[in-house]
Short mmCIF file of C-alpha atoms and ligand atoms in Angstrom, two decimals:
data_model
loop_
_atom_site.label_atom_id
_atom_site.label_comp_id
_atom_site.label_asym_id
_atom_site.label_seq_id
_atom_site.Cartn_x
_atom_site.Cartn_y
_atom_site.Cartn_z
CA UNK A 1 -43.98 28.94 -79.87
CA UNK A 2 -40.23 28.40 -80.14
CA UNK A 3 -38.78 26.09 -82.82
CA UNK A 4 -38.14 22.51 -81.81
CA UNK A 5 -34.75 21.30 -83.02
CA UNK A 6 -33.69 17.70 -83.65
CA UNK A 7 -30.92 15.17 -83.22
CA UNK A 8 -28.98 13.92 -86.24
CA UNK A 9 -28.77 10.11 -86.22
CA UNK A 10 -28.06 7.76 -89.12
CA UNK A 11 -28.17 10.59 -91.66
CA UNK A 12 -31.58 11.93 -90.58
CA UNK A 13 -32.81 14.75 -88.38
CA UNK A 14 -34.97 13.00 -85.78
CA UNK A 15 -37.00 13.85 -82.70
CA UNK A 16 -35.80 12.55 -79.32
CA UNK A 17 -37.33 9.26 -78.14
CA UNK A 18 -38.20 10.97 -74.84
CA UNK A 19 -40.39 13.61 -76.52
CA UNK A 20 -38.74 16.10 -74.11
CA UNK A 21 -36.92 19.35 -74.86
CA UNK A 22 -34.88 21.96 -73.01
CA UNK A 23 -34.79 25.71 -73.54
CA UNK A 24 -31.85 27.53 -75.07
CA UNK A 25 -31.89 31.17 -73.95
CA UNK A 26 -29.62 34.09 -74.70
CA UNK A 27 -27.45 34.70 -71.58
CA UNK A 28 -27.32 38.44 -72.37
CA UNK A 29 -31.12 38.72 -72.76
CA UNK A 30 -32.93 36.01 -70.84
CA UNK A 31 -36.24 36.95 -72.43
CA UNK A 32 -34.81 35.91 -75.84
CA UNK A 33 -35.72 32.22 -76.26
CA UNK A 34 -33.54 30.89 -79.09
CA UNK A 35 -35.31 27.55 -79.37
CA UNK A 36 -36.00 24.16 -77.86
CA UNK A 37 -33.48 21.36 -78.18
CA UNK A 38 -33.94 17.62 -77.52
CA UNK A 39 -33.52 16.39 -73.98
CA UNK A 40 -32.57 12.97 -75.30
CA UNK A 41 -32.22 9.73 -73.37
CA UNK A 42 -30.37 6.42 -73.44
CA UNK A 43 -32.52 5.07 -76.27
CA UNK A 44 -31.33 7.91 -78.53
CA UNK A 45 -27.72 7.14 -77.64
CA UNK A 46 -28.31 3.43 -78.41
CA UNK A 47 -29.66 4.38 -81.85
CA UNK A 48 -26.75 6.73 -82.47
CA UNK A 49 -24.22 4.02 -81.54
CA UNK A 50 -25.85 1.52 -83.92
CA UNK A 51 -25.82 4.13 -86.72
CA UNK A 52 -22.20 5.06 -85.98
CA UNK A 53 -21.11 1.42 -86.03
CA UNK A 54 -22.67 0.99 -89.49
CA UNK A 55 -21.13 4.30 -90.65
CA UNK A 56 -17.71 3.21 -89.38
CA UNK A 57 -17.72 0.16 -91.66
CA UNK A 58 -18.08 2.43 -94.72
CA UNK A 59 -15.85 5.26 -93.55
CA UNK A 60 -12.87 3.21 -92.36
CA UNK A 61 -12.53 1.81 -95.91
CA UNK A 62 -12.67 5.27 -97.49
CA UNK A 63 -9.09 6.34 -98.39
CA UNK A 64 -7.69 8.94 -95.99
CA UNK A 65 -7.03 11.51 -98.81
CA UNK A 66 -10.73 11.20 -99.75
CA UNK A 67 -11.74 11.74 -96.12
CA UNK A 68 -9.46 14.78 -96.16
CA UNK A 69 -11.14 16.10 -99.33
CA UNK A 70 -14.49 16.02 -97.54
CA UNK A 71 -13.04 17.98 -94.62
CA UNK A 72 -11.66 20.54 -97.09
CA UNK A 73 -15.22 20.97 -98.41
CA UNK A 74 -16.47 21.34 -94.81
CA UNK A 75 -13.89 24.08 -94.21
CA UNK A 76 -14.99 25.89 -97.38
CA UNK A 77 -18.64 25.82 -96.29
CA UNK A 78 -17.65 27.12 -92.85
CA UNK A 79 -15.88 30.04 -94.53
CA UNK A 80 -19.07 30.86 -96.47
CA UNK A 81 -21.22 30.72 -93.33
CA UNK A 82 -18.66 32.14 -90.87
CA UNK A 83 -20.55 35.29 -90.00
CA UNK A 84 -23.93 33.59 -89.64
CA UNK A 85 -22.48 30.91 -87.34
CA UNK A 86 -20.57 33.48 -85.28
CA UNK A 87 -23.76 35.49 -84.72
CA UNK A 88 -25.66 32.37 -83.64
CA UNK A 89 -22.82 31.42 -81.29
CA UNK A 90 -22.79 34.87 -79.69
CA UNK A 91 -26.53 34.74 -79.20
CA UNK A 92 -26.38 31.48 -77.24
CA UNK A 93 -22.94 31.73 -75.61
CA UNK A 94 -22.61 35.46 -74.91
CA UNK A 95 -19.05 36.36 -75.95
CA UNK A 96 -18.59 39.17 -78.47
CA UNK A 97 -19.05 38.45 -82.16
CA UNK A 98 -15.40 39.31 -82.78
CA UNK A 99 -14.53 36.41 -80.46
CA UNK A 100 -17.05 33.97 -81.92
CA UNK A 101 -15.69 34.76 -85.39
CA UNK A 102 -12.32 33.67 -83.99
CA UNK A 103 -13.99 30.56 -82.58
CA UNK A 104 -15.37 29.63 -86.02
CA UNK A 105 -12.03 30.46 -87.67
CA UNK A 106 -10.34 27.98 -85.35
CA UNK A 107 -12.76 25.35 -86.67
CA UNK A 108 -11.90 26.33 -90.26
CA UNK A 109 -8.17 26.09 -89.51
CA UNK A 110 -8.74 22.66 -87.96
CA UNK A 111 -10.66 21.49 -91.04
CA UNK A 112 -7.91 22.58 -93.41
CA UNK A 113 -5.19 21.03 -91.25
CA UNK A 114 -7.14 17.75 -91.18
CA UNK A 115 -7.64 17.90 -94.95
CA UNK A 116 -3.91 17.85 -95.64
CA UNK A 117 -3.22 15.31 -92.93
CA UNK A 118 -5.21 12.89 -95.10
CA UNK A 119 -2.19 12.76 -97.43
CA UNK A 120 0.28 12.15 -94.59
CA UNK A 121 -0.97 10.17 -91.55
CA UNK A 122 2.54 8.77 -91.43
CA UNK A 123 3.56 5.37 -90.18
CA UNK A 124 7.14 4.11 -90.07
CA UNK A 125 9.11 1.65 -92.12
CA UNK A 126 12.22 0.46 -90.32
CA UNK A 127 14.83 -2.20 -91.09
CA UNK A 128 14.09 -5.66 -89.77
CA UNK A 129 16.86 -7.41 -87.87
CA UNK A 130 16.36 -10.42 -90.17
CA UNK A 131 17.17 -10.83 -93.85
CA UNK A 132 14.41 -10.72 -96.48
CA UNK A 133 11.90 -9.30 -94.04
CA UNK A 134 10.13 -5.94 -93.84
CA UNK A 135 8.90 -4.22 -90.70
CA UNK A 136 6.48 -1.29 -90.70
CA UNK A 137 3.72 0.48 -88.79
CA UNK A 138 0.63 2.31 -89.94
CA UNK A 139 -2.25 4.19 -88.28
CA UNK A 140 -5.57 2.42 -88.13
CA UNK A 141 -9.01 3.79 -87.22
CA UNK A 142 -10.51 2.61 -83.93
CA UNK A 143 -14.32 2.83 -84.09
CA UNK A 144 -17.06 5.01 -82.62
CA UNK A 145 -15.78 8.10 -80.77
CA UNK A 146 -17.92 9.86 -78.14
CA UNK A 147 -17.19 13.60 -78.11
CA UNK A 148 -18.35 15.62 -75.08
CA UNK A 149 -17.73 19.35 -75.14
CA UNK A 150 -18.21 22.44 -72.92
CA UNK A 151 -19.97 25.73 -73.56
CA UNK A 152 -17.12 28.20 -73.88
CA UNK A 153 -15.86 27.43 -77.41
CA UNK A 154 -19.05 26.15 -79.01
CA UNK A 155 -17.45 25.65 -82.45
CA UNK A 156 -13.68 25.31 -81.95
CA UNK A 157 -13.70 22.53 -79.36
CA UNK A 158 -16.20 20.23 -81.16
CA UNK A 159 -14.13 20.60 -84.35
CA UNK A 160 -10.83 19.94 -82.52
CA UNK A 161 -12.25 16.55 -81.68
CA UNK A 162 -14.47 15.73 -84.63
CA UNK A 163 -12.23 16.57 -87.59
CA UNK A 164 -9.15 14.55 -86.52
CA UNK A 165 -11.42 11.67 -85.43
CA UNK A 166 -13.05 11.65 -88.89
CA UNK A 167 -9.80 12.07 -90.78
CA UNK A 168 -8.44 8.98 -89.01
CA UNK A 169 -11.45 6.98 -90.26
CA UNK A 170 -13.60 6.85 -87.12
CA UNK A 171 -17.30 7.64 -86.80
CA UNK A 172 -18.50 10.02 -84.08
CA UNK A 173 -21.32 10.81 -81.70
CA UNK A 174 -21.13 14.38 -80.51
CA UNK A 175 -22.86 15.96 -77.51
CA UNK A 176 -22.44 19.71 -77.12
CA UNK A 177 -22.76 21.64 -73.86
CA UNK A 178 -26.46 22.13 -73.11
CA UNK A 179 -26.06 25.93 -73.09
CA UNK A 180 -24.81 25.98 -76.70
CA UNK A 181 -26.67 23.39 -78.79
CA UNK A 182 -27.28 25.64 -81.81
CA UNK A 183 -23.66 26.10 -82.95
CA UNK A 184 -22.99 22.36 -83.22
CA UNK A 185 -26.34 21.85 -84.97
CA UNK A 186 -25.08 24.30 -87.63
CA UNK A 187 -21.78 22.43 -87.86
CA UNK A 188 -23.59 19.13 -88.45
CA UNK A 189 -25.75 20.79 -91.12
CA UNK A 190 -22.51 21.69 -92.89
CA UNK A 191 -21.15 18.14 -92.66
CA UNK A 192 -24.43 16.88 -94.10
CA UNK A 193 -24.26 19.42 -96.95
CA UNK A 194 -20.66 18.39 -97.67
CA UNK A 195 -21.84 14.78 -98.16
CA UNK A 196 -20.66 12.94 -95.05
CA UNK A 197 -21.82 9.31 -95.48
CA UNK A 198 -24.77 8.06 -93.42
CA UNK A 199 -24.01 7.30 -89.79
CA UNK A 200 -20.47 8.69 -89.78
CA UNK A 201 -21.49 11.82 -87.83
CA UNK A 202 -24.25 11.66 -85.22
CA UNK A 203 -25.45 14.44 -82.95
CA UNK A 204 -27.36 13.72 -79.74
CA UNK A 205 -28.41 16.71 -77.67
CA UNK A 206 -29.14 16.53 -73.99
CA UNK A 207 -27.94 16.92 -70.44
CA UNK A 208 -24.57 15.81 -69.15
CA UNK A 209 -25.69 13.29 -66.55
CA UNK A 210 -28.21 11.82 -69.02
CA UNK A 211 -26.85 11.79 -72.60
CA UNK A 212 -23.21 12.48 -71.66
CA UNK A 213 -23.21 9.66 -69.13
CA UNK A 214 -24.97 7.30 -71.59
CA UNK A 215 -22.25 7.89 -74.20
CA UNK A 216 -19.43 7.41 -71.70
CA UNK A 217 -20.97 4.20 -70.32
CA UNK A 218 -21.88 2.65 -73.70
CA UNK A 219 -19.95 -0.52 -74.55
CA UNK A 220 -20.16 0.38 -78.26
CA UNK A 221 -18.10 3.56 -77.78
CA UNK A 222 -14.42 2.59 -77.35
CA UNK A 223 -13.06 6.17 -77.52
CA UNK A 224 -14.16 9.15 -75.42
CA UNK A 225 -12.84 12.68 -75.73
CA UNK A 226 -14.01 15.04 -73.01
CA UNK A 227 -13.42 18.74 -72.42
CA UNK A 228 -14.97 20.34 -69.35
CA UNK A 229 -14.43 20.81 -65.65
CA UNK A 230 -11.99 18.70 -63.65
CA UNK A 231 -14.90 17.55 -61.46
CA UNK A 232 -16.87 16.11 -64.40
CA UNK A 233 -13.64 14.80 -65.94
CA UNK A 234 -13.02 12.76 -62.78
CA UNK A 235 -16.40 11.04 -63.17
CA UNK A 236 -15.78 10.37 -66.88
CA UNK A 237 -12.24 9.15 -66.13
CA UNK A 238 -13.39 6.69 -63.48
CA UNK A 239 -15.94 5.06 -65.80
CA UNK A 240 -13.61 4.95 -68.80
CA UNK A 241 -10.88 3.44 -66.62
CA UNK A 242 -13.19 0.68 -65.43
CA UNK A 243 -14.31 -0.01 -69.01
CA UNK A 244 -10.76 0.20 -70.45
CA UNK A 245 -11.66 2.91 -72.92
CA UNK A 246 -9.27 5.21 -74.70
CA UNK A 247 -9.88 8.61 -73.09
CA UNK A 248 -8.66 12.15 -73.66
CA UNK A 249 -9.41 14.64 -70.87
CA UNK A 250 -8.99 18.42 -71.17
CA UNK A 251 -10.06 20.12 -67.96
CA UNK A 252 -9.68 23.17 -65.74
CA UNK A 253 -6.97 25.79 -65.41
CA UNK A 254 -5.65 28.46 -63.04
CA UNK A 255 -3.33 30.32 -65.35
CA UNK A 256 -0.84 32.99 -64.35
CA UNK A 257 0.74 35.93 -66.15
CA UNK A 258 4.10 36.86 -64.62
CA UNK A 259 5.35 40.44 -64.98
CA UNK A 260 9.06 41.06 -64.33
CA UNK A 261 10.47 44.53 -63.51
CA UNK A 262 12.12 44.83 -66.95
CA UNK A 263 8.83 44.10 -68.81
CA UNK A 264 7.21 46.43 -71.31
CA UNK A 265 4.37 47.45 -69.00
CA UNK A 266 2.09 48.70 -71.81
CA UNK A 267 2.31 45.28 -73.43
CA UNK A 268 1.79 43.48 -70.11
CA UNK A 269 -1.26 45.64 -69.45
CA UNK A 270 -2.86 44.87 -72.83
CA UNK A 271 -2.09 41.20 -72.25
CA UNK A 272 -3.68 40.91 -68.84
CA UNK A 273 -6.82 42.84 -69.86
CA UNK A 274 -7.39 40.49 -72.79
CA UNK A 275 -6.37 37.38 -70.85
CA UNK A 276 -8.45 38.05 -67.75
CA UNK A 277 -11.60 39.67 -69.10
CA UNK A 278 -11.87 38.40 -72.68
CA UNK A 279 -14.65 35.77 -72.95
CA UNK A 280 -15.71 37.10 -69.51
CA UNK A 281 -12.89 35.02 -68.01
CA UNK A 282 -14.58 31.84 -69.23
CA UNK A 283 -11.63 30.34 -71.07
CA UNK A 284 -9.72 27.34 -69.81
CA UNK A 285 -6.60 29.43 -70.53
CA UNK A 286 -7.95 32.67 -68.98
CA UNK A 287 -5.53 34.70 -66.88
CA UNK A 288 -6.91 34.31 -63.39
CA UNK A 289 -3.66 35.20 -61.57
CA UNK A 290 -1.44 38.20 -62.22
CA UNK A 291 1.96 37.67 -60.60
CA UNK A 292 3.66 41.08 -60.37
CA UNK A 293 7.16 41.94 -59.21
CA UNK A 294 7.18 44.30 -56.19
CA UNK A 295 9.02 47.01 -58.16
CA UNK A 296 6.27 47.42 -60.76
CA UNK A 297 3.23 46.35 -58.74
CA UNK A 298 1.85 49.80 -57.91
CA UNK A 299 2.38 51.28 -61.38
CA UNK A 300 0.81 48.31 -63.15
CA UNK A 301 -2.13 47.88 -60.78
CA UNK A 302 -3.13 51.55 -60.99
CA UNK A 303 -3.26 51.45 -64.79
CA UNK A 304 -4.92 48.06 -64.82
CA UNK A 305 -7.79 49.24 -62.61
CA UNK A 306 -8.34 52.36 -64.68
CA UNK A 307 -8.34 50.43 -68.00
CA UNK A 308 -10.60 47.64 -66.62
CA UNK A 309 -13.11 50.34 -65.56
CA UNK A 310 -13.40 51.38 -69.19
CA UNK A 311 -14.42 47.93 -70.47
CA UNK A 312 -17.91 48.09 -71.93
CA UNK A 313 -20.26 45.29 -70.92
CA UNK A 314 -23.21 44.32 -73.07
CA UNK A 315 -24.73 42.06 -75.71
CA UNK A 316 -21.93 40.67 -77.85
CA UNK A 317 -23.69 41.54 -81.13
CA UNK A 318 -23.83 45.24 -80.24
CA UNK A 319 -21.07 47.54 -81.49
CA UNK A 320 -18.38 48.60 -79.03
CA UNK A 321 -19.00 45.83 -76.49
CA UNK A 322 -15.85 44.37 -74.88
CA UNK A 323 -17.25 41.87 -72.40
CA UNK A 324 -20.40 39.73 -72.55
CA UNK A 325 -22.32 37.95 -69.79
CA UNK A 326 -21.57 34.79 -67.84
CA UNK A 327 -23.15 31.69 -69.31
CA UNK A 328 -25.87 30.90 -66.76
CA UNK A 329 -27.19 31.28 -63.22
CA UNK A 330 -24.89 28.56 -61.84
CA UNK A 331 -21.85 30.43 -63.21
CA UNK A 332 -23.08 33.67 -61.65
CA UNK A 333 -23.62 31.94 -58.29
CA UNK A 334 -20.11 30.46 -58.45
CA UNK A 335 -18.48 33.83 -59.18
CA UNK A 336 -20.46 35.49 -56.37
CA UNK A 337 -19.35 32.73 -53.99
CA UNK A 338 -15.68 33.32 -54.84
CA UNK A 339 -16.02 37.08 -54.48
CA UNK A 340 -17.36 36.52 -50.95
CA UNK A 341 -14.37 34.24 -50.22
CA UNK A 342 -12.02 36.80 -51.76
CA UNK A 343 -13.34 39.57 -49.51
CA UNK A 344 -12.22 37.48 -46.51
CA UNK A 345 -8.83 36.58 -47.98
CA UNK A 346 -7.65 39.63 -49.94
CA UNK A 347 -8.34 43.25 -50.89
CA UNK A 348 -11.07 44.00 -53.43
CA UNK A 349 -9.89 46.87 -55.64
CA UNK A 350 -12.43 46.72 -58.49
CA UNK A 351 -15.91 45.38 -59.18
CA UNK A 352 -17.19 42.50 -57.09
CA UNK A 353 -20.87 42.69 -58.00
CA UNK A 354 -23.49 42.04 -60.64
CA UNK A 355 -23.37 44.59 -63.44
CA UNK A 356 -26.70 46.32 -63.81
CA UNK A 357 -28.15 49.18 -65.84
CA UNK A 358 -29.35 49.71 -69.36
CA UNK A 359 -28.99 46.56 -71.47
CA UNK A 360 -27.64 44.52 -68.55
CA UNK A 361 -30.54 43.72 -66.23
CA UNK A 362 -31.91 40.86 -68.34
CA UNK A 363 -28.55 39.03 -68.52
CA UNK A 364 -25.93 37.34 -66.34
CA UNK A 365 -23.53 40.28 -66.34
CA UNK A 366 -20.79 40.57 -63.74
CA UNK A 367 -18.39 43.48 -63.21
CA UNK A 368 -14.73 42.97 -64.10
CA UNK A 369 -13.29 42.24 -60.65
CA UNK A 370 -9.76 42.58 -59.29
CA UNK A 371 -8.42 41.45 -55.93
CA UNK A 372 -5.01 42.69 -54.76
CA UNK A 373 -2.67 41.22 -52.14
CA UNK A 374 -3.94 37.73 -52.80
CA UNK A 375 -1.92 35.21 -50.82
CA UNK A 376 -0.33 32.25 -52.64
CA UNK A 377 -2.04 29.08 -51.46
CA UNK A 378 -5.34 30.82 -50.63
CA UNK A 379 -8.56 29.64 -52.29
CA UNK A 380 -8.70 32.68 -54.57
CA UNK A 381 -5.14 31.92 -55.70
CA UNK A 382 -5.63 28.22 -56.36
CA UNK A 383 -9.23 27.37 -57.36
CA UNK A 384 -10.75 27.81 -60.82
CA UNK A 385 -13.46 30.52 -60.78
CA UNK A 386 -14.25 30.73 -64.51
CA UNK A 387 -15.41 34.32 -64.52
CA UNK A 388 -14.08 37.89 -64.78
CA UNK A 389 -12.13 37.75 -61.50
CA UNK A 390 -8.40 38.47 -61.43
CA UNK A 391 -6.17 37.77 -58.42
CA UNK A 392 -3.05 39.94 -58.13
CA UNK A 393 -0.16 38.29 -56.28
CA UNK A 394 3.16 40.00 -55.50
CA UNK A 395 6.61 38.42 -55.69
CA UNK A 396 10.18 39.59 -55.21
CA UNK A 397 12.22 37.34 -57.55
CA UNK A 398 11.72 34.98 -60.50
CA UNK A 399 12.19 31.81 -58.42
CA UNK A 400 9.34 32.89 -56.17
CA UNK A 401 7.14 33.67 -59.21
CA UNK A 402 7.85 30.26 -60.74
CA UNK A 403 7.08 28.55 -57.42
CA UNK A 404 3.73 30.38 -57.11
CA UNK A 405 2.87 29.56 -60.73
CA UNK A 406 3.54 25.87 -60.11
CA UNK A 407 1.84 25.41 -56.75
CA UNK A 408 -1.71 24.92 -58.11
CA UNK A 409 -3.22 21.57 -59.04
CA UNK A 410 -3.80 22.69 -62.64
CA UNK A 411 -1.18 23.11 -65.38
CA UNK A 412 -2.63 24.48 -68.60
CA UNK A 413 -1.11 27.82 -69.58
CA UNK A 414 1.35 30.41 -68.26
CA UNK A 415 2.92 33.61 -69.50
CA UNK A 416 5.92 35.78 -68.68
CA UNK A 417 6.62 39.38 -69.66
CA UNK A 418 10.34 40.15 -69.63
CA UNK A 419 13.08 41.47 -71.93
CA UNK A 420 15.61 39.05 -70.46
CA UNK A 421 16.18 36.28 -73.00
CA UNK A 422 17.85 33.99 -70.46
CA UNK A 423 14.96 34.30 -68.05
CA UNK A 424 12.41 33.65 -70.77
CA UNK A 425 14.13 30.34 -71.62
CA UNK A 426 14.24 29.41 -67.92
CA UNK A 427 10.50 30.11 -67.80
CA UNK A 428 9.83 27.84 -70.79
CA UNK A 429 11.80 25.13 -69.01
CA UNK A 430 10.58 25.50 -65.42
CA UNK A 431 6.95 26.66 -65.58
CA UNK A 432 4.92 23.50 -65.07
CA UNK A 433 2.28 23.94 -67.80
CA UNK A 434 1.37 22.50 -71.19
CA UNK A 435 1.75 25.95 -72.81
CA UNK A 436 3.99 28.93 -71.95
CA UNK A 437 3.80 32.29 -73.72
CA UNK A 438 6.61 34.85 -73.67
CA UNK A 439 5.49 38.48 -73.95
CA UNK A 440 1.96 37.38 -74.85
CA UNK A 441 -1.12 36.62 -72.70
CA UNK A 442 -2.07 33.16 -71.41
CA UNK A 443 -4.60 32.77 -74.23
CA UNK A 444 -4.10 32.52 -77.99
CA UNK A 445 -3.44 28.91 -78.96
CA UNK A 446 -3.16 28.11 -82.68
CA UNK A 447 -4.92 25.09 -84.19
CA UNK A 448 -1.83 23.51 -85.75
CA UNK A 449 0.05 23.09 -82.46
CA UNK A 450 -0.70 20.56 -79.71
CA UNK A 451 -2.96 21.97 -77.00
CA UNK A 452 -3.41 20.72 -73.46
CA UNK A 453 -2.17 20.81 -69.91
CA UNK A 454 -0.36 18.86 -67.23
CA UNK A 455 -1.36 17.76 -63.71
CA UNK A 456 -5.14 17.89 -63.14
CA UNK A 457 -5.76 19.80 -66.39
CA UNK A 458 -5.28 16.74 -68.58
CA UNK A 459 -4.38 13.08 -68.78
CA UNK A 460 -1.41 13.29 -71.10
CA UNK A 461 -3.08 13.58 -74.50
CA UNK A 462 -3.21 16.71 -76.62
CA UNK A 463 -5.81 18.31 -78.89
CA UNK A 464 -4.69 20.03 -82.06
CA UNK A 465 -1.56 19.79 -84.16
CA UNK A 466 -0.01 16.49 -85.13
CA UNK A 467 -0.39 14.78 -81.75
CA UNK A 468 -4.18 14.49 -81.77
CA UNK A 469 -3.98 12.09 -84.73
CA UNK A 470 -2.23 9.61 -82.49
CA UNK A 471 -5.13 9.70 -80.05
CA UNK A 472 -7.73 8.93 -82.73
CA UNK A 473 -5.84 6.03 -84.33
CA UNK A 474 -4.22 2.80 -83.24
CA UNK A 475 -0.70 1.93 -84.27
CA UNK A 476 -0.58 -1.37 -86.10
CA UNK A 477 2.74 -3.07 -86.81
CA UNK A 478 3.11 -5.44 -89.77
CA UNK A 479 6.02 -7.78 -90.56
CA UNK A 480 6.40 -9.37 -93.97
CA UNK A 481 8.87 -12.25 -94.21
CA UNK A 482 9.73 -13.13 -97.82
CA UNK A 483 12.67 -15.44 -97.02
CA UNK A 484 10.58 -18.56 -97.50
CA UNK A 485 11.79 -20.10 -94.24
CA UNK A 486 11.10 -19.82 -90.54
CA UNK A 487 13.23 -17.01 -89.11
CA UNK A 488 13.27 -16.70 -85.31
CA UNK A 489 13.74 -13.09 -84.12
CA UNK A 490 16.36 -12.54 -81.43
CA UNK A 491 17.62 -16.12 -81.94
CA UNK A 492 18.64 -17.08 -85.48
CA UNK A 493 20.26 -13.74 -86.32
CA UNK A 494 22.30 -13.65 -83.09
CA UNK A 495 23.35 -17.30 -83.07
CA UNK A 496 24.53 -17.03 -86.69
CA UNK A 497 26.00 -13.50 -86.42
CA UNK A 498 29.78 -13.00 -86.67
CA UNK A 499 29.49 -9.74 -84.57
P1 LIG B 1 -18.83 20.79 -67.51
O1 LIG B 1 -17.85 19.83 -66.92
O2 LIG B 1 -19.94 21.26 -66.67
O3 LIG B 1 -19.51 20.18 -68.84
C1 LIG B 1 -18.75 19.75 -69.94
C2 LIG B 1 -19.57 18.75 -70.74
O4 LIG B 1 -19.72 17.55 -69.96
C3 LIG B 1 -20.99 19.21 -71.08
O5 LIG B 1 -21.33 18.79 -72.38
C4 LIG B 1 -21.83 18.47 -70.05
O6 LIG B 1 -23.16 18.27 -70.47
C5 LIG B 1 -21.08 17.16 -69.94
N1 LIG B 1 -21.32 16.39 -68.71
C6 LIG B 1 -21.71 16.83 -67.50
N2 LIG B 1 -21.85 15.81 -66.64
C7 LIG B 1 -21.51 14.69 -67.31
C8 LIG B 1 -21.43 13.30 -66.96
N3 LIG B 1 -21.73 12.86 -65.75
N4 LIG B 1 -21.03 12.42 -67.90
C9 LIG B 1 -20.69 12.84 -69.14
N5 LIG B 1 -20.77 14.14 -69.54
C10 LIG B 1 -21.17 15.05 -68.63
O7 LIG B 1 -17.96 22.03 -68.04
P2 LIG B 1 -18.47 23.44 -68.63
O8 LIG B 1 -19.01 24.26 -67.51
O9 LIG B 1 -19.29 23.24 -69.84
O10 LIG B 1 -17.08 24.07 -69.12
C11 LIG B 1 -16.22 24.75 -68.27
C12 LIG B 1 -15.04 23.90 -67.85
O11 LIG B 1 -14.38 23.37 -69.00
C13 LIG B 1 -13.97 24.68 -67.11
O12 LIG B 1 -13.51 23.92 -66.01
C14 LIG B 1 -12.87 24.86 -68.14
O13 LIG B 1 -11.58 25.06 -67.62
C15 LIG B 1 -12.97 23.59 -68.90
N6 LIG B 1 -12.40 23.71 -70.24
C16 LIG B 1 -11.20 23.10 -70.48
C17 LIG B 1 -10.59 23.23 -71.71
C18 LIG B 1 -9.26 22.56 -71.99
O14 LIG B 1 -8.94 22.38 -73.17
N7 LIG B 1 -8.47 22.21 -70.98
C19 LIG B 1 -11.22 23.96 -72.73
C20 LIG B 1 -12.45 24.57 -72.44
C21 LIG B 1 -13.04 24.42 -71.20
#
């Protein structure tokens, strides 16, 4: 009988009120049942909100440097347990252990960044227009934050949200993707071990349209941070808009790597292999379009196909594996649907089917797939697939490449390979994305810089870096008048002024 795991509410590990559980299985080996996790309901969310409201009252009064010291301790514990967490993450999510170690490291980086932010969290002091009066702003915590996260970065994304929210003095309720409940359970164990006060961090497992929806709709949760598909983000956005909640949305992508004729083709080749097939294409920043100049198209495509053929598929904990499985049956169905569409619209030059054979038959493995002669504007060229499927699109000059890059509804990441410094600066200016890489793939964000996208990828906020601290705090402005008399702004100073 598989282990039954629990929620973490009000400082205790508790069973779900529903008495129901869902299975967590290894996507590389379906017969490997990792455990059972709570299929919680609205009552569990109600309890978590009450606990988080009580926790908030304690935590918001804790000095920010002290909150930072706790996050430093959390980072240290994550370092100690890095390998164990990475192995657990690979088992439930599927990507290679080298990649899940990177995923955990991103959480560690985020913890250490938050720790030092506790001694900054700057406001402003500016001159008042009146005599004997001070004017200043500071950053104030908001309340209970609902954090809803996807499957593909089971550690990094929850920490991107949780650590800045905590550093700013908020309490949190976190709900991980239902395919990856174990990694966040381990994270919450670490917060508990580090001494997080009761109720400040709460974990409620469950399904999106049950627990996720209950968090989003709860009147006691004034802040929601969501990362996931644009479709789900639209639902979350509608509800938060109606309820006037503060909301951060990080959603889908359709990212392009542009290769100019003067590019270092070896570098461009390494970049596209990592960008398109790393994490089995299941990154929001994955390279799903390769825009290649006519002059280098044939040379690059030939080498790309031969290198992609060599990628080894398998269980991410086994040595030598490059690419793991897709996350679940729905993901496999979606990729198969887009391959069928692609066969109508373009030319299949590699893969296109389920990967089978020794070590693969029990998992959701799909062959690295490449379509050539994909037409800009076609479904393959514009819709997010979220799998190991690369669309190759030809262009004849940089303006055309920029136009193709920009004509999708998403705007997360882009990349250009060129040796022309002027062109690379034009790309940084004109590519309509939240992130542009020069001579590097579309993936590889660092935790201390703002992360996010434009158009239907996001709603204007950023994770990471210094900007996320603005999302998790309210600006409060304070004026102190020590003149001892009524001073009327915009009136007394102007009427009496000699200027
Ligand atoms: P998803 O939208 O299916 O699920 C994301 C989360 O939302 C899960 O925890 C899910 O349980 C929850 N959810 C589902 N329905 C809900 C509802 N009605 N109310 C509240 N919560 C609900 O996404 P996924 O398949 O887990 O992740 C893949 C998607 O995430 C891709 O589109 C990818 O581009 C995107 N993503 C974006 C970023 C980014 O930073 N822009 C990062 C990673 C992933």
